PDB file of C-alpha atoms in Angstrom:
ATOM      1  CA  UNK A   1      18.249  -9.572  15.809  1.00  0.00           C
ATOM      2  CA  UNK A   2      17.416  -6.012  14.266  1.00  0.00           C
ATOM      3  CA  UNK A   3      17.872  -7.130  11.205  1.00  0.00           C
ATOM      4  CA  UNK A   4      15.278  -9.506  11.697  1.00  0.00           C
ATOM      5  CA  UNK A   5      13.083  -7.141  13.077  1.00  0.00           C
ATOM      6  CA  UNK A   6      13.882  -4.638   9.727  1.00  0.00           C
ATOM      7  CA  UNK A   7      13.171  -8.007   7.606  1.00  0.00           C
ATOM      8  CA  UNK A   8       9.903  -8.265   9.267  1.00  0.00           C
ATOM      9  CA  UNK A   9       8.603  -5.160   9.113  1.00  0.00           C
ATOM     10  CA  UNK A  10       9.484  -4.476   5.731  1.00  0.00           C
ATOM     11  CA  UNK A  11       7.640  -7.828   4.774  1.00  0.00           C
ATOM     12  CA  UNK A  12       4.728  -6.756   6.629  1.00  0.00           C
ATOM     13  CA  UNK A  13       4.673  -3.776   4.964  1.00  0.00           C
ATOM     14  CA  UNK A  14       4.259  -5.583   1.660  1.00  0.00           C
ATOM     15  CA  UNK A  15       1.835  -7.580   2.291  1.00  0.00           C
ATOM     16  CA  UNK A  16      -0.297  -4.536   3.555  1.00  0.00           C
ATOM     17  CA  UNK A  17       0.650  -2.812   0.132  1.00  0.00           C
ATOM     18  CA  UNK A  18      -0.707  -5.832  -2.229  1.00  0.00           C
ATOM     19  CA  UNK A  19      -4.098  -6.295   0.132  1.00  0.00           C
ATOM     20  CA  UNK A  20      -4.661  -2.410  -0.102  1.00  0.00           C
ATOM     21  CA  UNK A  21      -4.181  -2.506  -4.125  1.00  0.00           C
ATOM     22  CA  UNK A  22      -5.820  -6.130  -4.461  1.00  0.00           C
ATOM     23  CA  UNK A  23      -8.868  -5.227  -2.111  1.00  0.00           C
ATOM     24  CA  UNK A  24     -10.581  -2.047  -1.926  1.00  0.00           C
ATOM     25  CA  UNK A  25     -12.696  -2.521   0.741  1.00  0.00           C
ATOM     26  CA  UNK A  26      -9.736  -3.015   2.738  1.00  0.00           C
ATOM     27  CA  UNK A  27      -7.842   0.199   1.510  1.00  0.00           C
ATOM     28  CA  UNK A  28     -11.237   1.849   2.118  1.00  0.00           C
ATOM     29  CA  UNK A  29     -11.557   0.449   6.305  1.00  0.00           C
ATOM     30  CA  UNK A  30      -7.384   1.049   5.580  1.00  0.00           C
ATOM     31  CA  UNK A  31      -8.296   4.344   5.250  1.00  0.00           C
ATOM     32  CA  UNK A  32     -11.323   4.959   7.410  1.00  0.00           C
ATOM     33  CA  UNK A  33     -10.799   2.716  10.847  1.00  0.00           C
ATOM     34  CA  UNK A  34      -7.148   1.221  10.596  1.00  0.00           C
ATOM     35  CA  UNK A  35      -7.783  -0.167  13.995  1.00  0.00           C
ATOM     36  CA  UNK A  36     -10.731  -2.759  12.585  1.00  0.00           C
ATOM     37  CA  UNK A  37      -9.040  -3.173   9.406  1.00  0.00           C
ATOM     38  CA  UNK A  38      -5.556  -4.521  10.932  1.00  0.00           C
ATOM     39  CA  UNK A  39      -7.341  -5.767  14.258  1.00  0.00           C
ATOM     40  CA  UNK A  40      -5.532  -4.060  16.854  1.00  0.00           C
ATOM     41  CA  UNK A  41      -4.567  -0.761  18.503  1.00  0.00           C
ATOM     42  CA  UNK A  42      -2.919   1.731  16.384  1.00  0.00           C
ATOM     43  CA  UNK A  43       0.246   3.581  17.683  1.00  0.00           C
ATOM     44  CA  UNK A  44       1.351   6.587  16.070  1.00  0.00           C
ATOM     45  CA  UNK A  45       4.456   3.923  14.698  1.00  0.00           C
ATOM     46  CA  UNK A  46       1.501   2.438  13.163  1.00  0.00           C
ATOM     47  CA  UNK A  47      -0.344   5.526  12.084  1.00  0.00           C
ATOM     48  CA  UNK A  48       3.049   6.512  10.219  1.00  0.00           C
ATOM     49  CA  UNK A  49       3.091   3.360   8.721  1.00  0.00           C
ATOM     50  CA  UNK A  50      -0.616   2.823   7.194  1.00  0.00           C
ATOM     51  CA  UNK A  51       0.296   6.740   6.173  1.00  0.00           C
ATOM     52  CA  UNK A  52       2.991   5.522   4.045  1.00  0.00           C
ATOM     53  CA  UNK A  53       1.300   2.455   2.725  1.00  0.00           C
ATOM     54  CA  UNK A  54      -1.345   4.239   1.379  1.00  0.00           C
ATOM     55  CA  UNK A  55       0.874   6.932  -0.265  1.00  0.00           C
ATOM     56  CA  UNK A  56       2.626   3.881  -1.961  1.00  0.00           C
ATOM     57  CA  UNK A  57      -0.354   2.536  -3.295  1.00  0.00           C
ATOM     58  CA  UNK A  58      -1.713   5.957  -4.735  1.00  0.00           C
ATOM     59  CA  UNK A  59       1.510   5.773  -6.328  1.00  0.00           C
ATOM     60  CA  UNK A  60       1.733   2.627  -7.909  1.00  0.00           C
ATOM     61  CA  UNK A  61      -2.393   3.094  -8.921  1.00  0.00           C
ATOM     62  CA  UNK A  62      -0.710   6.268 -10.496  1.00  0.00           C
ATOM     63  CA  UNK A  63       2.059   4.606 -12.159  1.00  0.00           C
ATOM     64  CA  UNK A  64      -0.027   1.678 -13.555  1.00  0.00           C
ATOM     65  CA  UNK A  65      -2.551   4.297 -15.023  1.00  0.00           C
ATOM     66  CA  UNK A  66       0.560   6.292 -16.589  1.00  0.00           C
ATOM     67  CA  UNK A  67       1.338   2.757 -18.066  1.00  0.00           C
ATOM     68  CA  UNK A  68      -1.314   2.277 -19.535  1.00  0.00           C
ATOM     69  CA  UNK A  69      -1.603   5.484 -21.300  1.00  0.00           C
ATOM     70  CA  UNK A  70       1.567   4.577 -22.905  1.00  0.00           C
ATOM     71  CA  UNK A  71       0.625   1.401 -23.824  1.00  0.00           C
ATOM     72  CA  UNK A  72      -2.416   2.552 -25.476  1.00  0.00           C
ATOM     73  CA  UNK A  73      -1.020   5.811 -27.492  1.00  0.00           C
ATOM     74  CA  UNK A  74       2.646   3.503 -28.189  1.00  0.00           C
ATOM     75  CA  UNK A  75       4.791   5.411 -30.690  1.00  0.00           C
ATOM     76  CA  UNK A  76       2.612   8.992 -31.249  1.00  0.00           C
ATOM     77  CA  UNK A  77      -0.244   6.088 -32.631  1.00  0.00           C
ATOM     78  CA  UNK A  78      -3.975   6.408 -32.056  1.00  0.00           C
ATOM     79  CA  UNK A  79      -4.975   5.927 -28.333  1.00  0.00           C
ATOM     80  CA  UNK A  80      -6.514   2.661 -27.830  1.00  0.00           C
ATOM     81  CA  UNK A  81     -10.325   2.805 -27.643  1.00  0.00           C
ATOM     82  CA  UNK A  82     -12.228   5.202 -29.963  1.00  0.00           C
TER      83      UNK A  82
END
């Protein structure tokens, strides 16, 4: 049973991740009334958690940017767009 329950958080807390980095409006209401935005009350469980989410999603915007720095100046070469 709590394993379930770990399951289904965790899953939920996926989902949340890859609608706050696929929509912005919905990071933005994320960030600004997490009650409308998920459509119910907010605990402080809950407050924890949409606290987390969005540091995980500043982190992967901030990974994906680092990528892409590498990608574009690959091997000491000129970086990307002049």
């Amino acid at each position: 049973m709590e394993e379930k329950k770990r399951q289904s958080f965790k899953k939920r807390q996926k989902e949340l991740i890859l609608r706050a980095l696929t929509d912005p409006a919905f990071r933005k209401l994320l960030m600004s009334d997490p009650a409308k935005a998920l459509g119910k009350k907010i605990t402080i469980e809950i407050r924890k958690e949409i606290k987390m989410i969005l540091a995980a999603v500043k982190g992967i915007e901030a990974q994906i940017s680092a990528l892409a720095d590498e990608l574009l100046c690959a091997n000491g070469g000129p970086c990307g767009i002049a």
